[in-house]
XYZ file of C-alpha atoms in Angstrom:
238
model
C -50.659 -18.568 -74.000
C -48.981 -18.520 -77.427
C -51.236 -21.371 -78.554
C -54.274 -19.402 -77.358
C -53.201 -16.423 -79.474
C -52.310 -18.329 -82.624
C -53.302 -16.939 -86.003
C -54.916 -13.508 -85.789
C -56.374 -14.131 -82.326
C -54.023 -11.528 -80.871
C -56.028 -8.742 -82.601
C -59.328 -9.072 -80.669
C -57.391 -10.075 -77.549
C -55.304 -6.892 -77.763
C -58.464 -4.864 -78.370
C -60.080 -6.302 -75.251
C -57.068 -5.871 -72.962
C -56.135 -2.428 -74.276
C -59.686 -1.046 -74.045
C -60.148 -2.444 -70.540
C -56.861 -0.844 -69.507
C -57.937 2.470 -71.072
C -61.119 2.606 -68.989
C -59.508 1.413 -65.757
C -56.325 3.529 -65.926
C -58.243 6.710 -66.809
C -60.700 6.042 -63.989
C -57.968 5.404 -61.407
C -55.967 8.496 -62.395
C -59.082 10.699 -62.413
C -60.185 9.472 -58.978
C -56.715 9.759 -57.424
C -56.385 13.264 -58.851
C -59.701 14.232 -57.258
C -61.285 15.164 -60.584
C -64.273 12.815 -60.400
C -66.364 11.126 -57.757
C -65.369 7.455 -57.388
C -69.036 6.429 -57.491
C -70.233 5.995 -61.081
C -68.740 8.781 -63.147
C -69.390 8.725 -66.863
C -66.589 7.097 -68.834
C -65.963 10.440 -70.535
C -65.701 12.148 -67.127
C -62.550 10.129 -66.477
C -60.927 11.544 -69.615
C -61.830 15.215 -69.400
C -59.181 16.815 -67.170
C -55.378 16.557 -67.509
C -53.450 14.343 -66.960
C -56.058 11.606 -67.493
C -57.395 13.339 -70.623
C -54.113 12.643 -72.426
C -54.124 9.000 -71.321
C -57.774 8.579 -72.274
C -57.387 10.226 -75.672
C -54.318 8.227 -76.662
C -55.640 4.875 -75.486
C -59.163 5.271 -76.901
C -57.754 6.365 -80.264
C -55.724 3.168 -80.419
C -58.766 1.173 -79.272
C -60.707 2.629 -82.212
C -57.947 1.498 -84.568
C -57.886 -1.990 -83.061
C -61.679 -2.114 -83.253
C -61.601 -1.255 -86.946
C -58.906 -3.886 -87.568
C -60.928 -6.514 -85.677
C -64.139 -5.693 -87.525
C -62.479 -5.749 -90.939
C -60.822 -9.092 -90.180
C -64.154 -10.459 -88.975
C -65.733 -9.210 -92.211
C -63.144 -11.081 -94.312
C -63.611 -14.243 -92.215
C -67.380 -14.233 -92.726
C -66.910 -13.427 -96.423
C -64.637 -16.446 -96.878
C -66.926 -18.714 -94.868
C -69.902 -17.567 -96.913
C -68.105 -18.446 -100.128
C -67.539 -21.976 -98.864
C -71.082 -22.553 -97.614
C -73.507 -19.766 -98.405
C -75.499 -18.957 -95.275
C -76.104 -15.206 -95.576
C -76.268 -12.430 -98.161
C -72.942 -10.572 -98.573
C -74.730 -7.244 -98.128
C -75.651 -8.197 -94.568
C -71.994 -8.688 -93.709
C -71.022 -5.436 -95.455
C -73.651 -3.386 -93.619
C -72.369 -4.799 -90.345
C -68.818 -3.750 -91.232
C -69.851 -0.220 -92.235
C -71.812 0.302 -89.022
C -68.897 -1.021 -87.006
C -66.435 1.340 -88.689
C -68.775 4.296 -88.141
C -68.841 3.329 -84.469
C -65.020 3.371 -84.419
C -65.075 6.865 -85.921
C -67.405 7.830 -83.092
C -64.855 6.480 -80.605
C -62.200 8.686 -82.205
C -64.460 11.717 -81.856
C -65.057 10.921 -78.182
C -61.318 10.560 -77.602
C -60.363 13.849 -79.263
C -63.213 16.176 -78.259
C -63.629 16.379 -74.477
C -67.160 16.639 -73.133
C -66.669 19.979 -71.362
C -64.796 21.637 -74.234
C -67.094 20.703 -77.134
C -70.036 18.802 -75.623
C -72.158 18.691 -78.796
C -69.394 17.079 -80.860
C -68.419 14.763 -78.004
C -71.992 13.617 -77.419
C -72.509 13.093 -81.142
C -69.445 10.858 -81.273
C -70.648 8.931 -78.235
C -74.048 8.327 -79.861
C -72.343 7.040 -83.009
C -70.081 4.753 -81.004
C -72.786 3.273 -78.789
C -75.676 2.987 -81.255
C -73.590 1.681 -84.160
C -71.721 -0.604 -81.772
C -74.906 -2.152 -80.414
C -76.370 -2.669 -83.898
C -73.047 -4.197 -84.999
C -73.170 -6.778 -82.204
C -76.784 -7.616 -83.035
C -75.986 -8.149 -86.711
C -72.933 -10.227 -85.890
C -75.028 -12.353 -83.548
C -77.490 -13.029 -86.363
C -74.613 -13.931 -88.696
C -73.240 -16.275 -86.036
C -76.538 -18.151 -85.812
C -76.790 -18.370 -89.586
C -73.303 -19.889 -89.799
C -73.945 -22.363 -86.977
C -73.008 -25.203 -86.551
C -70.402 -25.309 -89.322
C -68.504 -22.167 -88.336
C -69.701 -21.428 -84.794
C -70.671 -23.330 -81.692
C -74.256 -22.877 -80.578
C -73.026 -21.888 -77.105
C -70.935 -19.082 -78.639
C -73.977 -17.857 -80.529
C -76.022 -17.795 -77.325
C -73.315 -15.832 -75.494
C -73.089 -13.273 -78.285
C -76.847 -12.851 -78.426
C -77.053 -12.455 -74.639
C -74.384 -9.753 -74.636
C -76.095 -8.012 -77.566
C -79.465 -8.107 -75.815
C -78.053 -6.703 -72.573
C -76.219 -3.938 -74.448
C -79.325 -3.098 -76.442
C -81.447 -3.004 -73.292
C -78.901 -0.736 -71.569
C -78.280 1.729 -74.397
C -81.924 2.898 -74.493
C -82.190 4.114 -70.846
C -78.606 5.406 -71.141
C -79.599 7.794 -73.924
C -83.010 8.592 -72.439
C -81.659 9.499 -68.985
C -78.681 11.405 -70.387
C -81.034 13.527 -72.494
C -82.975 14.488 -69.342
C -79.881 15.897 -67.617
C -79.925 19.676 -67.857
C -76.210 20.359 -67.333
C -72.871 18.707 -68.146
C -70.643 18.479 -65.070
C -68.079 16.216 -63.403
C -69.121 16.367 -59.741
C -72.599 15.374 -58.619
C -74.491 15.761 -55.365
C -77.076 13.089 -54.509
C -79.506 15.864 -53.583
C -79.500 17.375 -57.071
C -82.621 16.815 -59.168
C -80.790 15.191 -62.098
C -78.652 12.900 -59.945
C -80.849 9.825 -60.450
C -80.747 10.304 -64.214
C -76.969 10.581 -64.026
C -76.603 7.370 -62.006
C -78.905 5.335 -64.261
C -77.246 6.670 -67.402
C -73.736 6.024 -66.032
C -74.581 2.444 -65.012
C -75.958 1.756 -68.473
C -72.955 3.381 -70.153
C -70.434 1.204 -68.301
C -72.634 -1.839 -68.992
C -72.658 -1.199 -72.745
C -68.936 -0.397 -72.856
C -67.887 -3.608 -71.140
C -70.543 -5.467 -73.125
C -68.584 -4.514 -76.249
C -65.376 -5.724 -74.626
C -66.795 -9.125 -73.692
C -68.392 -9.431 -77.124
C -65.087 -8.979 -78.934
C -63.548 -11.515 -76.592
C -65.785 -14.135 -78.223
C -63.999 -13.457 -81.538
C -60.692 -14.851 -80.265
C -61.500 -18.448 -81.146
C -62.715 -17.490 -84.639
C -59.494 -15.591 -85.320
C -57.224 -18.483 -84.298
C -57.560 -20.145 -87.705
C -56.858 -16.941 -89.663
C -53.458 -15.922 -91.002
C -52.325 -12.571 -92.397
C -50.216 -12.484 -95.541
C -48.514 -9.385 -96.923
C -47.098 -9.567 -100.436
C -45.027 -6.979 -102.280
C -44.899 -6.685 -106.047
C -42.734 -4.320 -108.072
C -43.893 -3.668 -111.622
C -41.454 -2.264 -114.161
C -37.887 -1.101 -113.873
C -36.825 1.758 -111.655
């Protein structure tokens, strides 16, 4: 286990495990508390009502921080690799980082503004998180192919592209169906007119969310050869 998490590999691994726990724990608490229907609630539905709202907010905030740390480390890895053997323009890597960080800001907005309290702000944060996240995975997949075979295995590139494609295919109906729902609510009746839109949108939302998780899991191997150094310099006399 320690060998598996050598170098900086613990960062994406912690992101994956922590984010998975955030979704699962919030869901379990919300269902056991009777606040949501066990069948396909939105992810945000499981973090709207206390006590699960506190759990959801805290854990998603930390997930956003871990996501930013993972993306920045990935940016520095690609930057260093590109200096050794130029395979992509630096701007491409920078744009990917910026989009990823904007997506993390969106996660923070989702965590701190519940959907029933401030739905416009919450939905805006969710759009940032999902759209920027999907574009980030697509750009990183392209970078992976460009750096193959020297820095990535072809099989890893294929996995990343597959996850990106599935997430991209899911995010479009997720947004489209969610926009057709006329009211924001936690409990749904199958006989309601917007129920089908809710189910399709919820399935796509969970698909994209766990697509992100599995995507970051593919970073673990890349991070194993990376070390973090912190140096302190004091200039002048006190």
